[in-house]
Amino acid sequence: MQFTASKQPENCLLGPESDSQRTLYPYVTGTSVVALKYKDGVLMAADMGGSYGSTLRYKSVERMKPIGKHSLLGASGEISDFQEILKYLDELILYDNMWDDGNSLGPKEVHNYLTRVMYNRRNKFNPLWNSLVLGGVKKGEKYLGTVSMIGVNFEDNHVATGFGNHLARPILRQEWHENLSFEDGVKLLEKCMRVLLYRDRSAINKLQIAKITEEGMTISQPYSLKTYWEFSAFENPTQGAVGSW
Amino acid sequence: MTVCLTAFFPCMNRIQLGQSATSKVAANLIRLLSYNNKTMLETGLIVGGWDKYEGGKIYAIPLGGTLIEQPFAIGGSGSSYLYGFFDQAWKEGMTKDEAEQLVVKAVSLAIARDGASGGVVRTVIINSEGVARNFYPGDKLQLWHEELEPQNSLLDLLNSSSPEPMNI
């Protein structure tokens, strides 16, 4: 096998390759996070899988974590980078608490901080390989935003990462409305998560739903969704296909 | 290199805090080596230890530097063949001997199928009493599918008193 050093073209603006560290690819990854605003705050759902390529390697990964008093962060992508982000946020919240001035960082501020971190890393070609969802409530105002690994950020009434963008958001666009009750919100999220379970190969059937309101934040115990497979076309796949088996 | 630096951390802990590092602290420090050098290192680690606060703990540190606490962990090239095995065979609340037999069996199964595994099985048991090491030579391990009892020579088979049935 011939090994050739990577060659940059003459007119390249990149510096010497040897002295820069860059994350090239993720290893242990989490799949979609889906979230929506409802009457009392924000609901967020994510499964507990940590995939290693096509292997469903870790099945108890908590991909949603509370941040301070008012926010909830969900992440998809490289888990080690998510753990690092949690460390950064821990420092940020600690610093904020040390002021002891009665103020506390709200979801909008945390989202802004994350956006800056993600975008700056992207500019150095060493991204944190995550798509983040940040939700929360502060002083009665509900907030739900998202940031990607290249720094694209926005807020909306419902957001999703990864496959969730393609499979869950269309459902949410149809069925989300202002002032959803907790029960309706959970059912809607479960509808999205079920579709993802059927169609996303990295999804596993073990998920948590987190709720954040003015009062505080709770994450549900891990649980599994029922699925339906008894279609006649599955039980008799060759019916109508003469000669097939 | 990771291993060399790993020996340094508990010493620092002892100097600064007056006692050995807890398994969680050791795992978190080791994880930094993996995470901060993720483009250059290609090593999957498992950190296991015992401390008086949390008892026995296992931390897996796969490629990339994720840290994940687990009741059991597997890794390495032969581990591909063990995912199904552990899904079935691992149970909560095993005794020390049950657990040791399980890991020996697991490594033995990996050796059977993984070209990059072989030779001997070495175990380390870490608990409140300390660290105990055991050694299992490869030829003393249980035989699996399509594996045969080792013989000294064909001649022994030919000369044995009762005719050996043909191995088809």
CSV table of C-alpha atoms in Angstrom, one decimal:
chain,number,residue,atom,x,y,z
A,1,MET,CA,0.0,0.0,0.0
A,2,GLN,CA,1.4,3.4,-0.9
A,3,PHE,CA,1.1,6.1,1.7
A,4,THR,CA,1.2,9.7,0.4
A,5,ALA,CA,1.2,12.8,2.6
A,6,SER,CA,-1.9,15.0,1.9
A,7,LYS,CA,-1.0,17.7,-0.5
A,8,GLN,CA,-2.5,21.2,-0.3
A,9,PRO,CA,-2.7,23.1,-3.6
A,10,GLU,CA,-0.3,26.0,-4.1
A,11,ASN,CA,-2.9,28.7,-3.7
A,12,CYS,CA,-4.4,27.3,-0.5
A,13,LEU,CA,-5.0,29.7,2.4
A,14,LEU,CA,-4.8,27.0,5.1
A,15,GLY,CA,-1.7,27.0,7.3
A,16,PRO,CA,0.6,24.0,7.6
A,17,GLU,CA,-1.5,21.0,8.5
A,18,SER,CA,0.9,19.7,11.1
A,19,ASP,CA,0.2,22.2,13.8
A,20,SER,CA,-3.6,22.3,13.8
A,21,GLN,CA,-5.9,19.9,15.6
A,22,ARG,CA,-9.2,19.3,14.0
A,23,THR,CA,-12.0,17.0,14.8
A,24,LEU,CA,-12.5,15.1,11.6
A,25,TYR,CA,-15.2,12.7,12.4
A,26,PRO,CA,-17.4,11.7,15.3
A,27,TYR,CA,-17.1,8.3,17.1
A,28,VAL,CA,-19.8,7.8,19.7
A,29,THR,CA,-23.0,9.6,18.5
A,30,GLY,CA,-26.4,10.4,19.7
A,31,THR,CA,-29.3,10.7,17.2
A,32,SER,CA,-32.3,13.1,17.0
A,33,VAL,CA,-33.5,15.4,19.8
A,34,VAL,CA,-37.1,16.7,19.4
A,35,ALA,CA,-38.6,19.6,21.4
A,36,LEU,CA,-41.7,21.8,21.5
A,37,LYS,CA,-43.1,24.6,23.4
A,38,TYR,CA,-46.3,23.9,25.3
A,39,LYS,CA,-48.6,25.7,27.7
A,40,ASP,CA,-46.4,25.7,30.8
A,41,GLY,CA,-43.0,25.6,29.2
A,42,VAL,CA,-40.9,23.3,27.0
A,43,LEU,CA,-41.0,19.5,26.4
A,44,MET,CA,-38.0,17.7,25.0
A,45,ALA,CA,-37.4,14.1,24.0
A,46,ALA,CA,-34.3,12.1,23.1
A,47,ASP,CA,-33.5,8.4,23.1
A,48,MET,CA,-30.7,7.0,25.2
A,49,GLY,CA,-28.5,5.6,22.5
A,50,GLY,CA,-24.8,6.1,21.9
A,51,SER,CA,-24.0,4.6,18.5
A,52,TYR,CA,-20.6,3.7,17.4
A,53,GLY,CA,-20.9,3.7,13.6
A,54,SER,CA,-23.6,1.2,12.8
A,55,THR,CA,-23.3,-0.6,16.2
A,56,LEU,CA,-25.8,0.4,18.8
A,57,ARG,CA,-23.1,0.4,21.5
A,58,TYR,CA,-24.3,2.3,24.5
A,59,LYS,CA,-28.0,2.2,25.5
A,60,SER,CA,-28.1,4.3,28.7
A,61,VAL,CA,-26.7,7.6,27.6
A,62,GLU,CA,-28.5,10.6,29.0
A,63,ARG,CA,-28.5,13.2,26.2
A,64,MET,CA,-30.6,15.8,28.0
A,65,LYS,CA,-29.2,17.7,31.0
A,66,PRO,CA,-30.4,20.6,33.1
A,67,ILE,CA,-28.4,23.8,32.9
A,68,GLY,CA,-28.8,26.2,35.9
A,69,LYS,CA,-32.3,26.8,37.1
A,70,HIS,CA,-34.0,27.8,33.9
A,71,SER,CA,-32.6,25.7,31.0
A,72,LEU,CA,-32.5,22.3,29.5
A,73,LEU,CA,-29.9,21.2,27.0
A,74,GLY,CA,-30.4,18.3,24.6
A,75,ALA,CA,-27.6,17.1,22.3
A,76,SER,CA,-27.1,14.9,19.3
A,77,GLY,CA,-23.7,14.1,17.7
A,78,GLU,CA,-20.4,13.2,19.4
A,79,ILE,CA,-21.1,12.4,23.0
A,80,SER,CA,-17.5,13.3,24.2
A,81,ASP,CA,-18.0,16.8,22.8
A,82,PHE,CA,-21.4,17.1,24.5
A,83,GLN,CA,-19.7,16.1,27.8
A,84,GLU,CA,-17.1,18.8,27.2
A,85,ILE,CA,-19.9,21.4,26.5
A,86,LEU,CA,-21.5,20.4,29.8
A,87,LYS,CA,-18.2,21.2,31.5
A,88,TYR,CA,-18.0,24.6,29.9
A,89,LEU,CA,-21.6,25.3,30.9
A,90,ASP,CA,-20.9,24.1,34.4
A,91,GLU,CA,-18.1,26.7,34.7
A,92,LEU,CA,-20.4,29.4,33.2
A,93,ILE,CA,-23.2,28.7,35.7
A,94,LEU,CA,-20.8,28.5,38.6
A,95,TYR,CA,-19.3,31.8,37.7
A,96,ASP,CA,-22.8,33.3,37.4
A,97,ASN,CA,-23.7,31.9,40.8
A,98,MET,CA,-20.6,33.3,42.4
A,99,TRP,CA,-21.8,36.8,41.7
A,100,ASP,CA,-24.5,36.0,44.2
A,101,ASP,CA,-26.6,38.9,42.9
A,102,GLY,CA,-30.0,37.3,42.6
A,103,ASN,CA,-29.6,37.1,38.8
A,104,SER,CA,-29.3,33.9,37.0
A,105,LEU,CA,-28.6,33.0,33.4
A,106,GLY,CA,-31.7,32.3,31.4
A,107,PRO,CA,-32.2,30.1,28.4
A,108,LYS,CA,-31.7,32.9,25.9
A,109,GLU,CA,-28.3,33.8,27.4
A,110,VAL,CA,-27.2,30.2,27.6
A,111,HIS,CA,-28.2,29.7,23.9
A,112,ASN,CA,-26.2,32.7,22.9
A,113,TYR,CA,-23.2,31.5,24.8
A,114,LEU,CA,-23.4,28.1,23.1
A,115,THR,CA,-23.8,29.8,19.7
A,116,ARG,CA,-20.6,31.7,20.2
A,117,VAL,CA,-18.7,28.7,21.3
A,118,MET,CA,-19.9,26.5,18.4
A,119,TYR,CA,-19.3,29.2,15.8
A,120,ASN,CA,-15.8,30.0,17.0
A,121,ARG,CA,-14.8,26.4,17.0
A,122,ARG,CA,-16.2,26.1,13.5
A,123,ASN,CA,-14.0,29.0,12.4
A,124,LYS,CA,-11.0,27.3,13.7
A,125,PHE,CA,-11.9,24.1,11.8
A,126,ASN,CA,-12.2,22.2,15.0
A,127,PRO,CA,-15.9,22.0,15.6
A,128,LEU,CA,-17.7,20.4,18.6
A,129,TRP,CA,-19.5,17.8,16.6
A,130,ASN,CA,-23.0,18.4,18.0
A,131,SER,CA,-26.4,19.7,17.2
A,132,LEU,CA,-27.8,21.3,20.4
A,133,VAL,CA,-31.3,22.1,21.5
A,134,LEU,CA,-31.7,24.6,24.3
A,135,GLY,CA,-35.1,25.1,26.0
A,136,GLY,CA,-36.3,26.8,29.1
A,137,VAL,CA,-38.6,29.3,30.9
A,138,LYS,CA,-37.6,32.4,32.7
A,139,LYS,CA,-40.0,35.0,34.1
A,140,GLY,CA,-42.9,33.3,32.3
A,141,GLU,CA,-41.2,33.6,28.9
A,142,LYS,CA,-40.8,30.3,27.1
A,143,TYR,CA,-37.7,29.9,25.0
A,144,LEU,CA,-36.6,27.2,22.6
A,145,GLY,CA,-33.6,27.4,20.3
A,146,THR,CA,-31.1,25.3,18.5
A,147,VAL,CA,-27.4,25.5,17.5
A,148,SER,CA,-25.6,23.3,15.0
A,149,MET,CA,-21.9,22.3,14.8
A,150,ILE,CA,-21.3,25.0,12.2
A,151,GLY,CA,-22.9,27.7,14.3
A,152,VAL,CA,-26.3,28.0,12.6
A,153,ASN,CA,-28.7,29.0,15.3
A,154,PHE,CA,-32.4,30.0,15.5
A,155,GLU,CA,-35.4,29.7,17.8
A,156,ASP,CA,-38.8,28.4,17.0
A,157,ASN,CA,-41.9,26.8,18.6
A,158,HIS,CA,-40.6,23.4,17.8
A,159,VAL,CA,-37.1,22.2,16.8
A,160,ALA,CA,-35.4,19.0,16.1
A,161,THR,CA,-31.9,17.7,15.3
A,162,GLY,CA,-30.6,15.2,12.7
A,163,PHE,CA,-33.2,12.9,11.4
A,164,GLY,CA,-35.8,14.7,13.5
A,165,ASN,CA,-35.6,17.6,11.1
A,166,HIS,CA,-36.8,15.4,8.3
A,167,LEU,CA,-39.2,13.0,10.1
A,168,ALA,CA,-40.5,14.9,13.1
A,169,ARG,CA,-40.8,18.5,12.1
A,170,PRO,CA,-43.3,17.9,9.3
A,171,ILE,CA,-45.5,16.2,11.9
A,172,LEU,CA,-45.0,19.1,14.3
A,173,ARG,CA,-45.7,21.7,11.6
A,174,GLN,CA,-49.1,20.0,11.0
A,175,GLU,CA,-50.1,19.3,14.6
A,176,TRP,CA,-48.4,21.8,16.9
A,177,HIS,CA,-50.5,24.7,18.2
A,178,GLU,CA,-50.2,27.3,20.8
A,179,ASN,CA,-51.0,26.3,24.4
A,180,LEU,CA,-50.7,22.5,24.1
A,181,SER,CA,-51.5,20.7,27.3
A,182,PHE,CA,-48.8,18.6,28.9
A,183,GLU,CA,-50.6,15.4,27.8
A,184,ASP,CA,-51.1,16.5,24.2
A,185,GLY,CA,-47.4,17.7,24.1
A,186,VAL,CA,-46.2,14.3,25.3
A,187,LYS,CA,-48.4,12.4,22.9
A,188,LEU,CA,-47.2,14.6,20.0
A,189,LEU,CA,-43.5,14.0,21.0
A,190,GLU,CA,-44.2,10.3,21.3
A,191,LYS,CA,-45.7,10.3,17.8
A,192,CYS,CA,-42.5,11.8,16.5
A,193,MET,CA,-40.3,9.5,18.4
A,194,ARG,CA,-42.2,6.5,17.2
A,195,VAL,CA,-41.7,7.5,13.6
A,196,LEU,CA,-38.0,8.0,14.3
A,197,LEU,CA,-37.8,4.6,15.9
A,198,TYR,CA,-39.3,2.9,12.8
A,199,ARG,CA,-37.2,4.8,10.3
A,200,ASP,CA,-33.9,6.0,11.9
A,201,ARG,CA,-31.5,3.1,12.1
A,202,SER,CA,-29.6,4.8,14.9
A,203,ALA,CA,-32.7,5.2,17.1
A,204,ILE,CA,-33.2,2.8,20.0
A,205,ASN,CA,-36.3,2.0,21.9
A,206,LYS,CA,-35.4,3.6,25.1
A,207,LEU,CA,-36.2,7.2,25.6
A,208,GLN,CA,-36.7,10.0,28.1
A,209,ILE,CA,-39.0,13.0,27.9
A,210,ALA,CA,-37.9,16.1,29.8
A,211,LYS,CA,-40.2,19.0,30.9
A,212,ILE,CA,-39.1,22.4,31.9
A,213,THR,CA,-41.4,25.0,33.4
A,214,GLU,CA,-41.1,28.1,35.6
A,215,GLU,CA,-41.2,25.8,38.6
A,216,GLY,CA,-38.3,23.6,37.5
A,217,MET,CA,-37.1,20.8,35.4
A,218,THR,CA,-37.9,17.0,35.4
A,219,ILE,CA,-36.6,14.2,33.3
A,220,SER,CA,-38.7,11.1,33.0
A,221,GLN,CA,-37.5,7.6,33.8
A,222,PRO,CA,-36.3,5.7,30.7
A,223,TYR,CA,-39.1,3.9,29.0
A,224,SER,CA,-40.0,2.1,25.7
A,225,LEU,CA,-42.6,2.7,23.0
A,226,LYS,CA,-44.9,0.1,21.7
A,227,THR,CA,-44.6,-0.6,18.0
A,228,TYR,CA,-46.8,-2.3,15.5
A,229,TRP,CA,-45.5,-4.8,12.9
A,230,GLU,CA,-48.5,-7.0,12.1
A,231,PHE,CA,-49.3,-5.7,8.7
A,232,SER,CA,-50.5,-8.4,6.3
A,233,ALA,CA,-48.0,-7.3,3.8
A,234,PHE,CA,-45.3,-8.1,6.3
A,235,GLU,CA,-46.8,-11.4,7.2
A,236,ASN,CA,-47.4,-12.4,3.6
A,237,PRO,CA,-44.8,-10.5,1.6
A,238,THR,CA,-45.0,-12.7,-1.4
A,239,GLN,CA,-48.8,-12.6,-1.9
A,240,GLY,CA,-49.5,-11.2,-5.3
A,241,ALA,CA,-45.9,-11.6,-6.4
A,242,VAL,CA,-46.0,-14.7,-8.5
A,243,GLY,CA,-42.8,-16.7,-8.3
A,244,SER,CA,-41.4,-14.8,-5.3
A,245,TRP,CA,-40.4,-16.4,-2.0
B,1,MET,CA,1.9,6.5,26.8
B,2,THR,CA,-1.6,6.8,28.2
B,3,VAL,CA,-0.6,4.1,30.7
B,4,CYS,CA,2.5,5.9,31.8
B,5,LEU,CA,0.7,9.1,32.5
B,6,THR,CA,-2.1,7.1,34.3
B,7,ALA,CA,0.4,6.0,36.9
B,8,PHE,CA,1.1,9.7,37.7
B,9,PHE,CA,-2.5,10.7,38.6
B,10,PRO,CA,-3.0,8.6,41.8
B,11,CYS,CA,0.3,9.8,43.1
B,12,MET,CA,-0.7,13.5,42.7
B,13,ASN,CA,-4.0,12.7,44.3
B,14,ARG,CA,-2.3,11.1,47.3
B,15,ILE,CA,0.0,14.1,47.7
B,16,GLN,CA,-2.8,16.7,47.5
B,17,LEU,CA,-5.6,14.9,49.3
B,18,GLY,CA,-3.9,12.4,51.5
B,19,GLN,CA,-5.6,9.3,50.0
B,20,SER,CA,-5.8,7.3,46.8
B,21,ALA,CA,-7.9,8.8,43.9
B,22,THR,CA,-11.4,7.5,43.6
B,23,SER,CA,-12.3,5.5,40.5
B,24,LYS,CA,-14.4,8.3,39.2
B,25,VAL,CA,-11.6,10.9,39.5
B,26,ALA,CA,-9.1,8.5,37.9
B,27,ALA,CA,-11.5,7.8,35.0
B,28,ASN,CA,-12.2,11.5,34.4
B,29,LEU,CA,-8.5,12.4,34.3
B,30,ILE,CA,-7.7,9.5,32.0
B,31,ARG,CA,-10.6,10.6,29.8
B,32,LEU,CA,-8.9,13.9,29.3
B,33,LEU,CA,-5.9,12.2,27.6
B,34,SER,CA,-8.3,10.5,25.2
B,35,TYR,CA,-10.4,13.6,24.5
B,36,ASN,CA,-7.7,16.2,24.2
B,37,ASN,CA,-5.7,14.1,21.8
B,38,LYS,CA,-8.5,12.5,19.9
B,39,THR,CA,-7.0,13.1,16.5
B,40,MET,CA,-3.8,11.4,17.4
B,41,LEU,CA,-4.8,8.6,19.7
B,42,GLU,CA,-6.6,5.5,18.7
B,43,THR,CA,-7.2,3.7,21.9
B,44,GLY,CA,-10.4,2.4,23.7
B,45,LEU,CA,-10.0,2.2,27.4
B,46,ILE,CA,-11.8,0.7,30.3
B,47,VAL,CA,-11.1,2.1,33.8
B,48,GLY,CA,-12.2,-0.1,36.8
B,49,GLY,CA,-11.6,0.5,40.4
B,50,TRP,CA,-12.8,0.3,44.0
B,51,ASP,CA,-13.1,3.1,46.5
B,52,LYS,CA,-14.7,3.4,49.9
B,53,TYR,CA,-17.4,5.9,48.8
B,54,GLU,CA,-19.0,4.1,45.8
B,55,GLY,CA,-17.5,0.6,45.9
B,56,GLY,CA,-16.6,-1.0,42.6
B,57,LYS,CA,-17.2,1.1,39.5
B,58,ILE,CA,-16.5,0.6,35.8
B,59,TYR,CA,-15.9,3.5,33.3
B,60,ALA,CA,-15.7,3.0,29.6
B,61,ILE,CA,-13.7,5.5,27.5
B,62,PRO,CA,-14.1,4.6,23.8
B,63,LEU,CA,-12.5,6.4,20.9
B,64,GLY,CA,-13.3,10.1,21.0
B,65,GLY,CA,-13.1,10.4,24.8
B,66,THR,CA,-16.7,9.9,25.9
B,67,LEU,CA,-16.9,8.8,29.5
B,68,ILE,CA,-19.6,6.4,30.4
B,69,GLU,CA,-20.2,4.5,33.6
B,70,GLN,CA,-21.5,0.9,33.1
B,71,PRO,CA,-22.2,-2.2,35.1
B,72,PHE,CA,-19.9,-4.1,32.7
B,73,ALA,CA,-17.8,-3.0,29.7
B,74,ILE,CA,-16.2,-4.7,26.7
B,75,GLY,CA,-13.8,-3.4,24.1
B,76,GLY,CA,-11.1,-4.3,21.6
B,77,SER,CA,-11.2,-6.1,18.3
B,78,GLY,CA,-12.6,-9.4,19.7
B,79,SER,CA,-15.4,-7.5,21.6
B,80,SER,CA,-17.6,-7.5,18.4
B,81,TYR,CA,-18.2,-11.2,19.1
B,82,LEU,CA,-19.2,-10.6,22.7
B,83,TYR,CA,-22.1,-8.1,22.5
B,84,GLY,CA,-24.7,-10.8,22.1
B,85,PHE,CA,-23.0,-13.0,24.7
B,86,PHE,CA,-23.1,-10.3,27.3
B,87,ASP,CA,-26.6,-9.3,26.5
B,88,GLN,CA,-27.6,-12.8,27.4
B,89,ALA,CA,-25.1,-13.9,30.1
B,90,TRP,CA,-24.6,-10.8,32.2
B,91,LYS,CA,-26.8,-10.6,35.3
B,92,GLU,CA,-27.1,-8.0,38.1
B,93,GLY,CA,-25.5,-9.1,41.5
B,94,MET,CA,-23.0,-11.7,40.4
B,95,THR,CA,-20.5,-12.9,43.0
B,96,LYS,CA,-16.8,-12.4,42.6
B,97,ASP,CA,-16.3,-16.0,41.3
B,98,GLU,CA,-19.3,-15.9,39.0
B,99,ALA,CA,-18.0,-12.6,37.5
B,100,GLU,CA,-14.5,-13.9,37.1
B,101,GLN,CA,-15.8,-17.1,35.3
B,102,LEU,CA,-17.9,-14.9,33.1
B,103,VAL,CA,-15.0,-12.7,31.9
B,104,VAL,CA,-12.8,-15.8,31.4
B,105,LYS,CA,-15.5,-17.4,29.3
B,106,ALA,CA,-16.0,-14.2,27.4
B,107,VAL,CA,-12.3,-13.7,26.5
B,108,SER,CA,-12.2,-17.4,25.6
B,109,LEU,CA,-15.1,-17.0,23.2
B,110,ALA,CA,-13.4,-13.9,21.6
B,111,ILE,CA,-10.2,-15.9,21.2
B,112,ALA,CA,-12.1,-18.6,19.3
B,113,ARG,CA,-13.3,-16.1,16.7
B,114,ASP,CA,-11.0,-13.2,16.6
B,115,GLY,CA,-7.7,-13.6,14.8
B,116,ALA,CA,-6.2,-10.8,16.8
B,117,SER,CA,-6.9,-12.5,20.1
B,118,GLY,CA,-5.2,-15.5,21.6
B,119,GLY,CA,-2.6,-17.0,23.9
B,120,VAL,CA,-3.6,-16.6,27.6
B,121,VAL,CA,-6.3,-15.0,29.7
B,122,ARG,CA,-5.2,-12.8,32.6
B,123,THR,CA,-7.7,-11.4,35.1
B,124,VAL,CA,-7.5,-8.7,37.7
B,125,ILE,CA,-9.9,-8.5,40.6
B,126,ILE,CA,-10.2,-5.2,42.4
B,127,ASN,CA,-12.2,-4.8,45.6
B,128,SER,CA,-11.9,-3.6,49.2
B,129,GLU,CA,-9.3,-6.3,49.8
B,130,GLY,CA,-7.0,-5.0,47.1
B,131,VAL,CA,-5.8,-6.2,43.7
B,132,ALA,CA,-5.6,-9.9,42.8
B,133,ARG,CA,-4.3,-11.3,39.6
B,134,ASN,CA,-5.0,-14.6,38.0
B,135,PHE,CA,-3.6,-16.5,35.0
B,136,TYR,CA,-5.3,-18.9,32.7
B,137,PRO,CA,-3.1,-20.5,30.0
B,138,GLY,CA,-4.9,-20.9,26.6
B,139,ASP,CA,-4.8,-24.6,26.5
B,140,LYS,CA,-6.7,-24.9,29.7
B,141,LEU,CA,-9.7,-23.0,28.4
B,142,GLN,CA,-13.0,-24.7,27.6
B,143,LEU,CA,-13.4,-25.8,23.9
B,144,TRP,CA,-16.0,-24.3,21.7
B,145,HIS,CA,-17.7,-25.3,18.4
B,146,GLU,CA,-15.4,-27.1,15.9
B,147,GLU,CA,-12.5,-27.1,18.4
B,148,LEU,CA,-10.8,-30.4,19.2
B,149,GLU,CA,-9.1,-31.8,22.2
B,150,PRO,CA,-5.4,-31.2,21.8
B,151,GLN,CA,-3.3,-34.3,21.3
B,152,ASN,CA,0.5,-34.9,21.5
B,153,SER,CA,0.5,-36.7,18.2
B,154,LEU,CA,-1.6,-38.4,15.6
B,155,LEU,CA,0.3,-41.5,16.6
B,156,ASP,CA,-1.5,-41.5,19.9
B,157,LEU,CA,-4.8,-41.6,18.2
B,158,LEU,CA,-3.8,-44.4,15.9
B,159,ASN,CA,-2.3,-46.4,18.6
B,160,SER,CA,-5.0,-45.9,21.2
B,161,SER,CA,-6.6,-49.1,22.6
B,162,SER,CA,-10.2,-48.4,21.5
B,163,PRO,CA,-10.6,-47.1,17.9
B,164,GLU,CA,-11.3,-43.4,17.9
B,165,PRO,CA,-14.5,-42.6,16.0
B,166,MET,CA,-13.8,-40.7,12.8
B,167,ASN,CA,-14.0,-36.9,13.2
B,168,ILE,CA,-16.1,-35.8,10.3
